[in-house]
GROMACS .gro file of N, CA and C in nm:
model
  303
    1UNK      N    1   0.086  -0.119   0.000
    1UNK     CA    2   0.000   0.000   0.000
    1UNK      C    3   0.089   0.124   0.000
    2UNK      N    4   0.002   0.214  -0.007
    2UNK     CA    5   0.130   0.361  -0.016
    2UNK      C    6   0.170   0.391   0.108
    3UNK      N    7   0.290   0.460   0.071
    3UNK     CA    8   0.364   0.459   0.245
    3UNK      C    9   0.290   0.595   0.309
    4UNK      N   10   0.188   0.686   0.234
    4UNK     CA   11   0.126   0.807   0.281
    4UNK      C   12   0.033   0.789   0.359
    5UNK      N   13  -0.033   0.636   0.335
    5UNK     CA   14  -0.170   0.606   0.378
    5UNK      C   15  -0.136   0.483   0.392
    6UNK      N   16  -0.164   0.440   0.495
    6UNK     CA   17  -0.180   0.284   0.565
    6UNK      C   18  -0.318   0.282   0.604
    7UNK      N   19  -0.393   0.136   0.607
    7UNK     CA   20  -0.507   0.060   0.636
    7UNK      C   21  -0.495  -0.032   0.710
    8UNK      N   22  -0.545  -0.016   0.839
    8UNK     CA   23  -0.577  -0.139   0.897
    8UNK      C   24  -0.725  -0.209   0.896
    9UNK      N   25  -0.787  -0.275   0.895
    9UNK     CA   26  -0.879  -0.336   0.883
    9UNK      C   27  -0.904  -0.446   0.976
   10UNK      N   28  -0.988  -0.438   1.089
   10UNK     CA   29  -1.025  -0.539   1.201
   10UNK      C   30  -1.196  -0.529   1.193
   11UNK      N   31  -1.226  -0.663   1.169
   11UNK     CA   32  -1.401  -0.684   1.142
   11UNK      C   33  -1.420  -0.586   1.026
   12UNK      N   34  -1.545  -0.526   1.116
   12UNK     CA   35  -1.662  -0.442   1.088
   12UNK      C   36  -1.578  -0.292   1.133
   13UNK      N   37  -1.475  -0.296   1.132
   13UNK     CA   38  -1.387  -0.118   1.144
   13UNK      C   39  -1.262  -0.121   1.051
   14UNK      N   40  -1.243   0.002   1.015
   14UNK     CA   41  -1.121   0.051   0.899
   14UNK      C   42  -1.048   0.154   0.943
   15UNK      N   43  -0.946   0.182   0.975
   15UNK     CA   44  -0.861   0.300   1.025
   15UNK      C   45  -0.775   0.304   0.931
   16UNK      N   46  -0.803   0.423   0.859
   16UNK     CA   47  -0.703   0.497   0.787
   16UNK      C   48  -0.640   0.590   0.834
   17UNK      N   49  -0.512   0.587   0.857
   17UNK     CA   50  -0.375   0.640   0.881
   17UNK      C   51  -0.309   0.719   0.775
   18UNK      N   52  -0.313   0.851   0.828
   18UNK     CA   53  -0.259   0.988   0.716
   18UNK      C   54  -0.082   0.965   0.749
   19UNK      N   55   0.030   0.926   0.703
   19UNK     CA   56   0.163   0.953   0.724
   19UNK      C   57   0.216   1.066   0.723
   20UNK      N   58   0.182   1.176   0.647
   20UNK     CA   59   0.200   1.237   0.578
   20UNK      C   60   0.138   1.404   0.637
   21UNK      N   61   0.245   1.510   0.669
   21UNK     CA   62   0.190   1.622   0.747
   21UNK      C   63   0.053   1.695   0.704
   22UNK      N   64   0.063   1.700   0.571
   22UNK     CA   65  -0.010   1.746   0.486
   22UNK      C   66  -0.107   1.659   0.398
   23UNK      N   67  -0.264   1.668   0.445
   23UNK     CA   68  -0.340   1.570   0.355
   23UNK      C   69  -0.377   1.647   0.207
   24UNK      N   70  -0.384   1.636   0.134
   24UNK     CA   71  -0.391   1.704  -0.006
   24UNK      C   72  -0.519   1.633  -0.073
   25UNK      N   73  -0.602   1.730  -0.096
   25UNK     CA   74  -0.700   1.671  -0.149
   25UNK      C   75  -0.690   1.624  -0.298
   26UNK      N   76  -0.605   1.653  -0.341
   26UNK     CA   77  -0.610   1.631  -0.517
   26UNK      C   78  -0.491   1.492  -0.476
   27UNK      N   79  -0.454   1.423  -0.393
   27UNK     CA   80  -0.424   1.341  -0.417
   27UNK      C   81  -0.490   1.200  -0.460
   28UNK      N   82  -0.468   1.155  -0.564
   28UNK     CA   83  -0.483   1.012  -0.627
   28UNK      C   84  -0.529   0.939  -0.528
   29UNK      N   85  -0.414   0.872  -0.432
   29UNK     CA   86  -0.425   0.772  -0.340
   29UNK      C   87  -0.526   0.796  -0.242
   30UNK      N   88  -0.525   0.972  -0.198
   30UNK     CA   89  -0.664   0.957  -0.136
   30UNK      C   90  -0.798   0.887  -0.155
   31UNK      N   91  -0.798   0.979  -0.293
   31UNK     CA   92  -0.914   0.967  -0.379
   31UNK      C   93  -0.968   0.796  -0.332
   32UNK      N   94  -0.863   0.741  -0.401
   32UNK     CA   95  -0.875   0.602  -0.444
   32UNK      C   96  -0.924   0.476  -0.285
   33UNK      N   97  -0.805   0.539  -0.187
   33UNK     CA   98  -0.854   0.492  -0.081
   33UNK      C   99  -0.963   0.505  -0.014
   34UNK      N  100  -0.986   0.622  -0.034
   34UNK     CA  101  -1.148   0.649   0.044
   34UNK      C  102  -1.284   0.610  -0.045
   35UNK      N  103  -1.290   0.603  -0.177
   35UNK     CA  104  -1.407   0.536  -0.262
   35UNK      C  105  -1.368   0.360  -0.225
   36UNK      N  106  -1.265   0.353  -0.204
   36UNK     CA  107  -1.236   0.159  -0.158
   36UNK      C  108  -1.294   0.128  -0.042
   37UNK      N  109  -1.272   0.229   0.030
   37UNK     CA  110  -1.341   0.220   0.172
   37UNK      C  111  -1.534   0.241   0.215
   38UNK      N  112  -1.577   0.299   0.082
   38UNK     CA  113  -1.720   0.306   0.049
   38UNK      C  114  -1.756   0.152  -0.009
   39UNK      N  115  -1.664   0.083  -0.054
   39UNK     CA  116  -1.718  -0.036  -0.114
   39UNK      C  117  -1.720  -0.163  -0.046
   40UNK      N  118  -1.665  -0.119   0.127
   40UNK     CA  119  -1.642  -0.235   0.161
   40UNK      C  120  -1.733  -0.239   0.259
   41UNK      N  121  -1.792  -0.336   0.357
   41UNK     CA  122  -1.890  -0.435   0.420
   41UNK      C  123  -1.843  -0.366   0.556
   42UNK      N  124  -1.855  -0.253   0.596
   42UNK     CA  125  -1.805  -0.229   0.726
   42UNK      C  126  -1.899  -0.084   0.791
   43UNK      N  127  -1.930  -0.099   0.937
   43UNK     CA  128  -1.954  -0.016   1.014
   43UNK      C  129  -1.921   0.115   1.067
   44UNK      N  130  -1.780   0.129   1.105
   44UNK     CA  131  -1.669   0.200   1.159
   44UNK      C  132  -1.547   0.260   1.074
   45UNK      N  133  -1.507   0.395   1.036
   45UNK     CA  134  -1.447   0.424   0.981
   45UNK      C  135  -1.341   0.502   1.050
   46UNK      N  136  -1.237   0.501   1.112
   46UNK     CA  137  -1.147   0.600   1.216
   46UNK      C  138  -1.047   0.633   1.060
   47UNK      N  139  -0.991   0.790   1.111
   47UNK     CA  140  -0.965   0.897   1.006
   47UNK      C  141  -0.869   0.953   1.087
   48UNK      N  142  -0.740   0.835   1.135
   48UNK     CA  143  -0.624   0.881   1.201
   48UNK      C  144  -0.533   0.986   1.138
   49UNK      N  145  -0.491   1.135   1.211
   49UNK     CA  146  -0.481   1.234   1.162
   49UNK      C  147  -0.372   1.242   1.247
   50UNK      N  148  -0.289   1.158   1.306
   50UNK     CA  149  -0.180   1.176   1.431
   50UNK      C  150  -0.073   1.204   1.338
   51UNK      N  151  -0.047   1.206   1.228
   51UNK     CA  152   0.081   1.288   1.167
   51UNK      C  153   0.040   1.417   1.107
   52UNK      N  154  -0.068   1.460   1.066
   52UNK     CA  155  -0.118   1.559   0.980
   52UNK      C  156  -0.097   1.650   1.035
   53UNK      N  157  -0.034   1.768   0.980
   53UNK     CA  158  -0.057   1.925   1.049
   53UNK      C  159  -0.137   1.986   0.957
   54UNK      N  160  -0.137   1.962   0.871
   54UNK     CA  161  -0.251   2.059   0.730
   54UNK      C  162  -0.336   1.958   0.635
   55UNK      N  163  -0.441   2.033   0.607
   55UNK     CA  164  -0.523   1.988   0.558
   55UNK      C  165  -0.572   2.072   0.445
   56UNK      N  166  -0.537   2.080   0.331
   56UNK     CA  167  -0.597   2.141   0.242
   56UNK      C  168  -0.750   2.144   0.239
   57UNK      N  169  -0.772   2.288   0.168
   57UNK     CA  170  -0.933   2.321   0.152
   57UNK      C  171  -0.971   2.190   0.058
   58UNK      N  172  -0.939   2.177  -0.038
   58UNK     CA  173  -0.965   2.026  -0.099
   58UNK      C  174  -1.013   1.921  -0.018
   59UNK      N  175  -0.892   1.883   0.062
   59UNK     CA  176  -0.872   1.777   0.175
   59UNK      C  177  -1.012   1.779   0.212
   60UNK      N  178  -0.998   1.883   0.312
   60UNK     CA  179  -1.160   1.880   0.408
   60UNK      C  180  -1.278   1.876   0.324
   61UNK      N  181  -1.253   1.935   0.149
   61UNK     CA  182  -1.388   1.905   0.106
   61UNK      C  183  -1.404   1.702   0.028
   62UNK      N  184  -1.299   1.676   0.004
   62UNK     CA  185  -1.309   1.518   0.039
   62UNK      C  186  -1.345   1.423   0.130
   63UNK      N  187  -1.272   1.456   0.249
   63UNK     CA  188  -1.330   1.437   0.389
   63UNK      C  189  -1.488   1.415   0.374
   64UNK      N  190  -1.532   1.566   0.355
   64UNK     CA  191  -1.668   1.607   0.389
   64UNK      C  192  -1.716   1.513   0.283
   65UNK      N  193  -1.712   1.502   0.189
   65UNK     CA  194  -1.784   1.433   0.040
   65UNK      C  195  -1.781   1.250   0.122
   66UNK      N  196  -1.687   1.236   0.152
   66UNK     CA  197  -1.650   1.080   0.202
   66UNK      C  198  -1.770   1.081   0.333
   67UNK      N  199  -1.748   1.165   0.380
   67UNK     CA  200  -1.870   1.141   0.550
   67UNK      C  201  -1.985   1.138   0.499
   68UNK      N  202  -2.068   1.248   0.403
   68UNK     CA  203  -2.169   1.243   0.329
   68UNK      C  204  -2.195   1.073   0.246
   69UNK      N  205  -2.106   1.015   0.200
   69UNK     CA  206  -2.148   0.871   0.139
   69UNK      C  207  -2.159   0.816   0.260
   70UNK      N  208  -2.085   0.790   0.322
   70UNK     CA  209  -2.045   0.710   0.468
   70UNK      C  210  -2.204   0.711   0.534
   71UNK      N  211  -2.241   0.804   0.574
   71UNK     CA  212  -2.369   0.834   0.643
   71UNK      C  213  -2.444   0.741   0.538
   72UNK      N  214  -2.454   0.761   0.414
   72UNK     CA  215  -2.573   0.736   0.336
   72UNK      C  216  -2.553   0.540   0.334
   73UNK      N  217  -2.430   0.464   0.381
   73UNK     CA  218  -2.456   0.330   0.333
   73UNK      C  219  -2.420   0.310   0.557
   74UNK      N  220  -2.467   0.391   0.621
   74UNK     CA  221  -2.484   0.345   0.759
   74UNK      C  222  -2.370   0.330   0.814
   75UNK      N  223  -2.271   0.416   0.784
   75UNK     CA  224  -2.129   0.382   0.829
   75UNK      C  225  -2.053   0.533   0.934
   76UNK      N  226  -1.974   0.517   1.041
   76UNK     CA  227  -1.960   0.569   1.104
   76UNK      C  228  -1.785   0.620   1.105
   77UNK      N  229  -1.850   0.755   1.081
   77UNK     CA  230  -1.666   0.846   1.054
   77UNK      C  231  -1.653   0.889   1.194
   78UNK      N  232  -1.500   0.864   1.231
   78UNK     CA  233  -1.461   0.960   1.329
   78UNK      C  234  -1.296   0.976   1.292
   79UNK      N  235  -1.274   1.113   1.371
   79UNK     CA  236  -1.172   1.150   1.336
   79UNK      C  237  -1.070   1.117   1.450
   80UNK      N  238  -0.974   1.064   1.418
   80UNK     CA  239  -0.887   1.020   1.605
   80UNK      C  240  -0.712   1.072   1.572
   81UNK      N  241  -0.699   1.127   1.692
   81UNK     CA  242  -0.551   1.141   1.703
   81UNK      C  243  -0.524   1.281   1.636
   82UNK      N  244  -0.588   1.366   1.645
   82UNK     CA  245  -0.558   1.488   1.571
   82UNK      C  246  -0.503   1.588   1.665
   83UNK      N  247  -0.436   1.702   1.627
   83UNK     CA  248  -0.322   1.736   1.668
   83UNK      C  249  -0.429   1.849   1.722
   84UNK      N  250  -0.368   1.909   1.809
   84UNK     CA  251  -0.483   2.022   1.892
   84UNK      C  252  -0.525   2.158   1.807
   85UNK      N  253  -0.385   2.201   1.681
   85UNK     CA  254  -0.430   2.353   1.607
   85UNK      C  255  -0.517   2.268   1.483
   86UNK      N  256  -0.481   2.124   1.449
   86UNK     CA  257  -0.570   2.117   1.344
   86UNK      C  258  -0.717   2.085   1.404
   87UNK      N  259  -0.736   2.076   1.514
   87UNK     CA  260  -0.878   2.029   1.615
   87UNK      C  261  -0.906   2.187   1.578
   88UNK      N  262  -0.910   2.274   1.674
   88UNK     CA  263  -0.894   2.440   1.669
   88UNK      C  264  -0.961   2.477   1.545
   89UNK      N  265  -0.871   2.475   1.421
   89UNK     CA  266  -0.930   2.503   1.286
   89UNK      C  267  -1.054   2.418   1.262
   90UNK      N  268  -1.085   2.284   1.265
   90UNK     CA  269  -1.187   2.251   1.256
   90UNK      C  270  -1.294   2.296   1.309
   91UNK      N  271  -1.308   2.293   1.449
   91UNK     CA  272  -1.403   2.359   1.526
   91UNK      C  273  -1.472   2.473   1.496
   92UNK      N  274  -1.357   2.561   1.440
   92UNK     CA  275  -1.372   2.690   1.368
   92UNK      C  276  -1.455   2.719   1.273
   93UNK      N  277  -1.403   2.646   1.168
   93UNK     CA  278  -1.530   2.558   1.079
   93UNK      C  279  -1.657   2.520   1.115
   94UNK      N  280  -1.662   2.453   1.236
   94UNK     CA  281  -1.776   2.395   1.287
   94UNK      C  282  -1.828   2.253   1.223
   95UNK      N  283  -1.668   2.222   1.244
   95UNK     CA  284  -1.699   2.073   1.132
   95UNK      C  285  -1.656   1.962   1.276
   96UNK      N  286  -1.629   2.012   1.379
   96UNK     CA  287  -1.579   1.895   1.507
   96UNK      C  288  -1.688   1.802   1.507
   97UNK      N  289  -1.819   1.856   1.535
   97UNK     CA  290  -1.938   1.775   1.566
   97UNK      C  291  -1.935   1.702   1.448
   98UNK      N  292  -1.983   1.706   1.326
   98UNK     CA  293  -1.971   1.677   1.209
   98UNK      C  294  -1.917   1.546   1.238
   99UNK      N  295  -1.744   1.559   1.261
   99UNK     CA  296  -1.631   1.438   1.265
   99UNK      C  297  -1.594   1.337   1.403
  100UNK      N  298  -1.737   1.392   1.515
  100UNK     CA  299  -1.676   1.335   1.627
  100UNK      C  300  -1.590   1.383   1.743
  101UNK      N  301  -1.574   1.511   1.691
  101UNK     CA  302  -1.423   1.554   1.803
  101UNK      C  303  -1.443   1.589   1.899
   0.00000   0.00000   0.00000
């Protein structure tokens, strides 16, 4: 798998792991990982953010596009391990509730 994004997969939960300081929304592998993760048989989605310091406007509107499917096939986003200024900016947003935080 890509060394930006790791997957673990236990049951009915998926934790995707950002490596990478910066999530970029026009990235490929995102893209690709998160529509893989719409196709699969699972409950629980964790959106480990423990390396990330930035998040492109992109980013968060992927994010947001991914939680929007997620909701619609009964599946549950949360965001874990996020760093306290990228918590801050979210909140700001008013996207914490949204993600769980």
């Amino acid at each position: 798998m890509n060394e930006k994004i790791q997957i673990e997969e236990k049951g009915q939960t998926i934790r995707i792991k950002f490596m990478d300081q910066i999530l970029d929304g026009n990235s490929a592998e995102l893209r690709e990982v998160l529509n893989s993760t719409l196709e699969k048989a699972v409950t629980e989605v964790f959106l480990d953010l423990e390396k990330v310091v930035i998040v492109s406007s992109l980013g968060i509107s992927r994010l947001l596009s991914f939680k929007n499917k997620a909701d619609e096939k009964k599946m549950t986003v949360k965001i874990v391990n996020i760093q306290d200024k990228l918590k801050e900016t979210l909140k700001k947003l008013m996207l914490d509730q949204f993600f769980g935080l």
